[in-house]
JSON list of C-alpha atoms in Angstrom, two decimals:
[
{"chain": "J", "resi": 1, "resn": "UNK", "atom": "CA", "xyz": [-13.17, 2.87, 18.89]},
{"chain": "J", "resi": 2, "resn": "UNK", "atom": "CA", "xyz": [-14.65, 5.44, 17.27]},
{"chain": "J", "resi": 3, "resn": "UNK", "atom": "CA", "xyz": [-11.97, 7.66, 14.85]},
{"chain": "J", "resi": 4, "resn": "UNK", "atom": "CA", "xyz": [-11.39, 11.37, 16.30]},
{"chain": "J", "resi": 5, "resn": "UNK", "atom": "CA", "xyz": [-12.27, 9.60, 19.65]},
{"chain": "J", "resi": 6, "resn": "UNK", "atom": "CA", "xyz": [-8.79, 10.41, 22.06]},
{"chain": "J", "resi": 7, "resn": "UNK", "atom": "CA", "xyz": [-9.21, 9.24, 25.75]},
{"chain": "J", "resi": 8, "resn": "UNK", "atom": "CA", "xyz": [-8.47, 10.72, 28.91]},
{"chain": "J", "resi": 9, "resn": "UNK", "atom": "CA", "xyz": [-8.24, 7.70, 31.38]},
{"chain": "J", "resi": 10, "resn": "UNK", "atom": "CA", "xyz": [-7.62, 4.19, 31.03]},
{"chain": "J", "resi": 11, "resn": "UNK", "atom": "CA", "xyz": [-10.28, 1.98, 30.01]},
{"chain": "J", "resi": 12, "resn": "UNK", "atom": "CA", "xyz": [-12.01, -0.25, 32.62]},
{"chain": "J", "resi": 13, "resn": "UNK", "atom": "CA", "xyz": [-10.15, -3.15, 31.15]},
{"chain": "J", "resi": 14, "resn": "UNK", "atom": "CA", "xyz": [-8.33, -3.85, 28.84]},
{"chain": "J", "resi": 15, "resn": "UNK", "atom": "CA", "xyz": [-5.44, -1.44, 26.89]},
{"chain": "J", "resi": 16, "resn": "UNK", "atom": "CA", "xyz": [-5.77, 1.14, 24.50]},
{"chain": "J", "resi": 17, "resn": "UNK", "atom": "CA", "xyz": [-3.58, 1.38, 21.39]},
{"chain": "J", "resi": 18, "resn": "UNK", "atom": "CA", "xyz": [-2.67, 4.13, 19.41]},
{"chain": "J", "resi": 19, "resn": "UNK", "atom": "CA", "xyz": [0.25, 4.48, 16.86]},
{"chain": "J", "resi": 20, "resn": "UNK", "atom": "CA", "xyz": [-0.92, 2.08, 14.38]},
{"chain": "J", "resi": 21, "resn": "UNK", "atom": "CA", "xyz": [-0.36, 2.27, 10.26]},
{"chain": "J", "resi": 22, "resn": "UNK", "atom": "CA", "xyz": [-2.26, 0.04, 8.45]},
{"chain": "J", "resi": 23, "resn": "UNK", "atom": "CA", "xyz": [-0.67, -0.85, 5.01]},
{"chain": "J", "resi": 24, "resn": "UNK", "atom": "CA", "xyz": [-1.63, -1.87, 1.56]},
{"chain": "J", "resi": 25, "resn": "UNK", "atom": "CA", "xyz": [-5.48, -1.11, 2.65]},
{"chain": "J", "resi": 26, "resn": "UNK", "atom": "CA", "xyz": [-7.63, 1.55, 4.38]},
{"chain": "J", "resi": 27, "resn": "UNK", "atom": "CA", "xyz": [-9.74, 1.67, 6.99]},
{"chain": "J", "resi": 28, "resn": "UNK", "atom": "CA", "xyz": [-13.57, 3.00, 6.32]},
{"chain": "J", "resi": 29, "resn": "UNK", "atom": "CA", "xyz": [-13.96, 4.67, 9.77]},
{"chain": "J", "resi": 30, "resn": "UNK", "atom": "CA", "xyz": [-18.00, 5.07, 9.02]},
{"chain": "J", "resi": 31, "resn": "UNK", "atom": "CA", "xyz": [-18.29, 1.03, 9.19]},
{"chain": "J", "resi": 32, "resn": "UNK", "atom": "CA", "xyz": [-15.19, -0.09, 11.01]},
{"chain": "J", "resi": 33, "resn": "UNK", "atom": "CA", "xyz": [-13.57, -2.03, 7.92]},
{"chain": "J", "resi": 34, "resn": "UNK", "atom": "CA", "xyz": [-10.69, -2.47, 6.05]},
{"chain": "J", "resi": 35, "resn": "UNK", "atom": "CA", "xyz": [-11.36, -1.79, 2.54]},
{"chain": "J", "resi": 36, "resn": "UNK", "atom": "CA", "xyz": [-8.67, -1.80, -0.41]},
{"chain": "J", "resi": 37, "resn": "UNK", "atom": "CA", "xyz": [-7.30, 1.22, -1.34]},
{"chain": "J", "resi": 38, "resn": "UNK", "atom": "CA", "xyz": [-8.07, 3.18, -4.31]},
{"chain": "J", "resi": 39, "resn": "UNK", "atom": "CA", "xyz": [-5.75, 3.71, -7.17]},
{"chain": "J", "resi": 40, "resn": "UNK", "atom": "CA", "xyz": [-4.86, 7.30, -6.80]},
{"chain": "J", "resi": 41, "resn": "UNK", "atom": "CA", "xyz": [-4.09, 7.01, -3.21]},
{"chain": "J", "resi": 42, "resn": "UNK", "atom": "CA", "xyz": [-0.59, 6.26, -0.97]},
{"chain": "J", "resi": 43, "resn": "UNK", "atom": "CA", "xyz": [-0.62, 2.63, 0.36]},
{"chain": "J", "resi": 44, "resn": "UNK", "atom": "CA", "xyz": [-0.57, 3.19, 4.16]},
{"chain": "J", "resi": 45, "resn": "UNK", "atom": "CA", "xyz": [-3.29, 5.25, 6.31]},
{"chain": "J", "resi": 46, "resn": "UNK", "atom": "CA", "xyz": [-3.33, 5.75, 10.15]},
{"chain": "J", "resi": 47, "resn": "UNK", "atom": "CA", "xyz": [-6.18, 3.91, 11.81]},
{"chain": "J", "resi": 48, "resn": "UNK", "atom": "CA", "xyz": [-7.63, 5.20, 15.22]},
{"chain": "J", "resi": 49, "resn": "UNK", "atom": "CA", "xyz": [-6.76, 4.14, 18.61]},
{"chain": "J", "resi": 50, "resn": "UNK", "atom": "CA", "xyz": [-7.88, 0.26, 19.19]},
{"chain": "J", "resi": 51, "resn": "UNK", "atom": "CA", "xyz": [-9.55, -0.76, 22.49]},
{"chain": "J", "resi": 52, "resn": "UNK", "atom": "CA", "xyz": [-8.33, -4.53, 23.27]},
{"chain": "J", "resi": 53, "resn": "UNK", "atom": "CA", "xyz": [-10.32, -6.14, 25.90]},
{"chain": "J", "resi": 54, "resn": "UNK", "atom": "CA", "xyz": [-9.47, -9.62, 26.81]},
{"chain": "J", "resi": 55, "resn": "UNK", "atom": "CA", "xyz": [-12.41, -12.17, 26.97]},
{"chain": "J", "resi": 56, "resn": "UNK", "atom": "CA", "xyz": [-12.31, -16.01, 27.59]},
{"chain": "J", "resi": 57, "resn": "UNK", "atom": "CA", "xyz": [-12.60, -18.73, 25.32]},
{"chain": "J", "resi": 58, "resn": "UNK", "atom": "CA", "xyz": [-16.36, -19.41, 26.28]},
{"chain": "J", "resi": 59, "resn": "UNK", "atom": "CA", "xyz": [-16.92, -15.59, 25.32]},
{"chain": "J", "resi": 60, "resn": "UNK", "atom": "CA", "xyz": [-15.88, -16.26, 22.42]},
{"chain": "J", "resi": 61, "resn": "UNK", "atom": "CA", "xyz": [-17.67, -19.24, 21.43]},
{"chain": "J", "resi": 62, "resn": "UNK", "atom": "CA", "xyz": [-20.84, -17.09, 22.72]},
{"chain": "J", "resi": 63, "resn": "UNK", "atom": "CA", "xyz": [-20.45, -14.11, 20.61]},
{"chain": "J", "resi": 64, "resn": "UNK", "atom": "CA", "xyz": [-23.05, -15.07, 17.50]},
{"chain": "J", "resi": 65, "resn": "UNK", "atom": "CA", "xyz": [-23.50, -11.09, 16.49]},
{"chain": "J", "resi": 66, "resn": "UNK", "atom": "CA", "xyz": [-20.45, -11.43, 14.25]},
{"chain": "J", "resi": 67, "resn": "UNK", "atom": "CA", "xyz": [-21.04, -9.14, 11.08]},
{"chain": "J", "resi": 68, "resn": "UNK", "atom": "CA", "xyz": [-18.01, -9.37, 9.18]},
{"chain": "J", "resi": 69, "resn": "UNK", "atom": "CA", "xyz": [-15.07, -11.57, 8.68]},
{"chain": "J", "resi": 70, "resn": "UNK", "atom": "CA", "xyz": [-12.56, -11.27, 10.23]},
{"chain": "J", "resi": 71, "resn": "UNK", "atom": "CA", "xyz": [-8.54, -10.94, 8.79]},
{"chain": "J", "resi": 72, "resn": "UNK", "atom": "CA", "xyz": [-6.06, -11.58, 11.59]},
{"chain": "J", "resi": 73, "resn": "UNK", "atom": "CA", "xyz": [-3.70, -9.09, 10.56]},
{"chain": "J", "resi": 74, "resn": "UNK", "atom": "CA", "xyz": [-0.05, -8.98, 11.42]},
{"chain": "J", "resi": 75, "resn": "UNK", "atom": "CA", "xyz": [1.76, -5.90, 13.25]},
{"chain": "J", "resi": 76, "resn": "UNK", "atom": "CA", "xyz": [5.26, -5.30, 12.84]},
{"chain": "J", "resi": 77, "resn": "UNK", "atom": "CA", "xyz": [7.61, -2.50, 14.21]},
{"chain": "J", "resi": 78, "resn": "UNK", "atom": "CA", "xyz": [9.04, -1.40, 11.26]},
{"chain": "J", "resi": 79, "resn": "UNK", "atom": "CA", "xyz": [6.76, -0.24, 7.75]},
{"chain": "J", "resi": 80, "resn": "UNK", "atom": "CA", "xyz": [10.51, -1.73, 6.17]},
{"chain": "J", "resi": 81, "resn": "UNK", "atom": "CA", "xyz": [8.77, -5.10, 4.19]},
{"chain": "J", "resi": 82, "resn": "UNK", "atom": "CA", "xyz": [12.52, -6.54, 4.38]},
{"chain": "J", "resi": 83, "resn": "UNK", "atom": "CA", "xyz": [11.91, -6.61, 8.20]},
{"chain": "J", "resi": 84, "resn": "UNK", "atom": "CA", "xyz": [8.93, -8.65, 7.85]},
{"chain": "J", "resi": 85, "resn": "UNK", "atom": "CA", "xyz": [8.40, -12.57, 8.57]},
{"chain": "J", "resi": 86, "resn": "UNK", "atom": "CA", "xyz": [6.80, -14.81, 11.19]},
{"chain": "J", "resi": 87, "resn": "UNK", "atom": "CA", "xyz": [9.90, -14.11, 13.40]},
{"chain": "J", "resi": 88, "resn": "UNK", "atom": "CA", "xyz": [9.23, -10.54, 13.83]},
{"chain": "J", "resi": 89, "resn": "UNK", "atom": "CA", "xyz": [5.60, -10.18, 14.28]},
{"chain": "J", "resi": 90, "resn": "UNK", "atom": "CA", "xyz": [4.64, -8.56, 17.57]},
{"chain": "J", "resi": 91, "resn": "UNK", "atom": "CA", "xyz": [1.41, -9.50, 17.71]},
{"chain": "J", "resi": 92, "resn": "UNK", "atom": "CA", "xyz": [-2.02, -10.45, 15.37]},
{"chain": "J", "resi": 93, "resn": "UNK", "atom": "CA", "xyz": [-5.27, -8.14, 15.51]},
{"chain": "J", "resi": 94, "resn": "UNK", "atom": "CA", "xyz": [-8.46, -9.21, 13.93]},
{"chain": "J", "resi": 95, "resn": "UNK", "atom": "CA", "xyz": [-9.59, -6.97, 11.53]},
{"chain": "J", "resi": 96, "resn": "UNK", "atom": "CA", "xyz": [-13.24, -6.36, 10.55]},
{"chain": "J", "resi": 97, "resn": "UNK", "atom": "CA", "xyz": [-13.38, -7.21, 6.61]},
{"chain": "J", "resi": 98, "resn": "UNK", "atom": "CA", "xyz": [-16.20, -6.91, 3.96]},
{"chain": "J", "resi": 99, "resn": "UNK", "atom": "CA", "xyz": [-13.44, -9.42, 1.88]},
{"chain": "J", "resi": 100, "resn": "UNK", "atom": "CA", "xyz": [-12.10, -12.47, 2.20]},
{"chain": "J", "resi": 101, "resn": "UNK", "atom": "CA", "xyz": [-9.54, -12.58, 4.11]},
{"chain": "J", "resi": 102, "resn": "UNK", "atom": "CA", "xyz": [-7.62, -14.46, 1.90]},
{"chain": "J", "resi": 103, "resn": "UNK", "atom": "CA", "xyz": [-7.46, -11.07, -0.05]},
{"chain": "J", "resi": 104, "resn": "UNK", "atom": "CA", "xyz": [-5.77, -8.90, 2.56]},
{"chain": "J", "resi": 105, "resn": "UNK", "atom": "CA", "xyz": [-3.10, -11.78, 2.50]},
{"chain": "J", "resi": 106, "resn": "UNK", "atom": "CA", "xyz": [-2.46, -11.90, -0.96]},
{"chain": "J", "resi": 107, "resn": "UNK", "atom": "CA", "xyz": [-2.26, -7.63, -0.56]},
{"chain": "J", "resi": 108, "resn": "UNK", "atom": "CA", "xyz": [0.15, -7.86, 2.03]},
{"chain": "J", "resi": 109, "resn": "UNK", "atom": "CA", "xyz": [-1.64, -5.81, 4.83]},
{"chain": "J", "resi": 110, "resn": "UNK", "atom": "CA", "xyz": [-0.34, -5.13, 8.18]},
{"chain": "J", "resi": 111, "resn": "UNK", "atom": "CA", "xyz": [-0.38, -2.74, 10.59]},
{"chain": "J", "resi": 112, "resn": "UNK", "atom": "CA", "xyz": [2.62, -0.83, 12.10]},
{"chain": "J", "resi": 113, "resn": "UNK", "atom": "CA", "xyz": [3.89, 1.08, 14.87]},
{"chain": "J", "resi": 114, "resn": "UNK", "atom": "CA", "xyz": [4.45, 5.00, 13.91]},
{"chain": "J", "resi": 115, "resn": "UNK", "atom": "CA", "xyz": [5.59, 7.99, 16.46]},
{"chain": "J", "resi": 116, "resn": "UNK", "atom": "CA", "xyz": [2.53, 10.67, 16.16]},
{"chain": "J", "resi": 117, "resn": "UNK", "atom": "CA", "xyz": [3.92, 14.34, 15.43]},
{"chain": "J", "resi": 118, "resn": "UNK", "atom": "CA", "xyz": [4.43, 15.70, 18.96]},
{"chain": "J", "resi": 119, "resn": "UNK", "atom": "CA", "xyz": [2.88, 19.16, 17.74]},
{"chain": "J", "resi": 120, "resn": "UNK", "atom": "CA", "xyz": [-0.86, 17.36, 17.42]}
]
């Protein structure tokens, strides 16, 4: 979903998700990418709402008009790395990447929940 983009009603399927950190990379909102962070930067950035539609395993197969690869990043609760491991992921989103995806492993990204300022 586009970033500044905040909607009113529910989408037609699926859920949209808001709340979400990503960590140890950035997120170019003109191409929809992660992209590694530069050196004079913090090492988290917020990343705008996510529309997640489900689609069957024969969509899948389908879809040939994949750009980029893909890094099926982890999303925890917590930004607290000592509360991290297979046991506490909530779920895995696939990322668009201009990298290989091994990268964004070896960097540690993942995405976490964070309460928005009420005031906004």
């Amino acid at each position: 979903m586009p970033a500044g983009l905040n909607p009113s009603s529910p989408p037609p399927e699926g859920v949209f998700i808001s709340g979400l950190k990503v960590n140890n990379a950035f997120w170019d909102s003109t191409r929809s990418v992660l992209i590694p962070p530069s050196s004079d930067s913090g090492s988290h950035q917020n990343i705008p709402i996510l529309w997640v539609k489900p689609i069957t395993k024969q969509d899948n197969q389908s879809n040939q008009q994949i750009k980029y690869s893909s890094y099926q990043c982890p999303v925890y609760c917590s930004a607290d790395p000592h509360l991290h491991g297979d046991h506490n992921v909530v779920a895995y989103i696939p990322l668009p990447t201009l990298e290989n995806p091994t990268l964004w492993q070896h960097q540690r990204v993942f995405l976490s929940s964070y309460l928005p300022d009420a005031s906004q």
